[in-house]
Short mmCIF file of the C-alpha atoms (twelve columns), coordinates in Angstrom:
data_MODEL
# 
_entry.id   MODEL 
# 
loop_
_atom_site.group_PDB 
_atom_site.id 
_atom_site.type_symbol 
_atom_site.label_atom_id 
_atom_site.label_alt_id 
_atom_site.label_comp_id 
_atom_site.label_asym_id 
_atom_site.label_seq_id 
_atom_site.Cartn_x 
_atom_site.Cartn_y 
_atom_site.Cartn_z 
_atom_site.pdbx_PDB_model_num 
ATOM 1  C CA . MET A 1  -46.975 11.261  -12.208 1 
ATOM 2  C CA . GLY A 2  -43.392 10.213  -12.829 1 
ATOM 3  C CA . PHE A 3  -41.626 6.917   -12.457 1 
ATOM 4  C CA . CYS A 4  -40.436 7.620   -8.907  1 
ATOM 5  C CA . ASP A 5  -43.945 8.609   -7.812  1 
ATOM 6  C CA . ASP A 6  -45.332 5.407   -9.295  1 
ATOM 7  C CA . LEU A 7  -42.628 3.342   -7.600  1 
ATOM 8  C CA . LYS A 8  -43.239 5.042   -4.256  1 
ATOM 9  C CA . SER A 9  -46.966 4.347   -4.533  1 
ATOM 10 C CA . LEU A 10 -46.331 0.719   -5.446  1 
ATOM 11 C CA . CYS A 11 -43.987 0.277   -2.476  1 
ATOM 12 C CA . GLN A 12 -46.620 1.767   -0.169  1 
ATOM 13 C CA . GLN A 13 -49.226 -0.661  -1.509  1 
ATOM 14 C CA . ILE A 14 -46.852 -3.585  -0.965  1 
ATOM 15 C CA . THR A 15 -46.145 -2.460  2.601   1 
ATOM 16 C CA . GLN A 16 -49.862 -2.144  3.385   1 
ATOM 17 C CA . ARG A 17 -50.631 -5.606  2.012   1 
ATOM 18 C CA . GLU A 18 -47.650 -7.154  3.867   1 
ATOM 19 C CA . LYS A 19 -48.939 -5.673  7.139   1 
ATOM 20 C CA . ALA A 20 -52.406 -7.036  6.354   1 
ATOM 21 C CA . LEU A 21 -50.854 -10.454 5.731   1 
ATOM 22 C CA . PHE A 22 -49.226 -10.437 9.176   1 
ATOM 23 C CA . GLU A 23 -52.589 -9.552  10.734  1 
ATOM 24 C CA . ALA A 24 -54.352 -12.324 8.805   1 
ATOM 25 C CA . VAL A 25 -51.725 -14.846 9.908   1 
ATOM 26 C CA . ASP A 26 -52.184 -13.764 13.529  1 
ATOM 27 C CA . THR A 27 -55.911 -14.524 13.278  1 
ATOM 28 C CA . ASN A 28 -55.415 -17.753 11.261  1 
ATOM 29 C CA . ASP A 29 -57.782 -16.514 8.537   1 
ATOM 30 C CA . ASP A 30 -56.735 -18.882 5.743   1 
ATOM 31 C CA . GLN A 31 -59.046 -17.408 3.121   1 
ATOM 32 C CA . LYS A 32 -57.790 -13.881 3.740   1 
ATOM 33 C CA . ILE A 33 -54.174 -15.114 3.782   1 
ATOM 34 C CA . GLN A 34 -54.581 -16.668 0.333   1 
ATOM 35 C CA . GLN A 35 -56.275 -13.525 -1.004  1 
ATOM 36 C CA . ILE A 36 -53.509 -11.248 0.267   1 
ATOM 37 C CA . ARG A 37 -50.798 -13.573 -1.050  1 
ATOM 38 C CA . ALA A 38 -52.371 -13.389 -4.508  1 
ATOM 39 C CA . GLU A 39 -52.511 -9.599  -4.290  1 
ATOM 40 C CA . LEU A 40 -48.883 -9.456  -3.178  1 
ATOM 41 C CA . ASP A 41 -47.865 -11.758 -6.015  1 
ATOM 42 C CA . SER A 42 -49.344 -9.278  -8.464  1 
ATOM 43 C CA . LEU A 43 -47.734 -6.303  -6.728  1 
ATOM 44 C CA . TYR A 44 -44.322 -8.013  -6.620  1 
ATOM 45 C CA . ARG A 45 -44.567 -8.741  -10.349 1 
ATOM 46 C CA . GLN A 46 -45.288 -5.066  -11.000 1 
ATOM 47 C CA . PHE A 47 -42.291 -4.119  -8.850  1 
ATOM 48 C CA . ILE A 48 -39.980 -6.440  -10.781 1 
ATOM 49 C CA . PHE A 49 -41.302 -5.071  -14.070 1 
ATOM 50 C CA . MET A 50 -40.541 -1.513  -12.980 1 
# 
């Protein structure tokens, strides 16, 4: 798997987690919101590193 494939996969993961965050906000699920934010933080760091 090359760099572009890895980047594409990472972007897809970010998009999925961002959509999940919107859904969690809509339901006011604070615990899930915090969990997804932590996951996104990690994914964003990976994106910046790439």
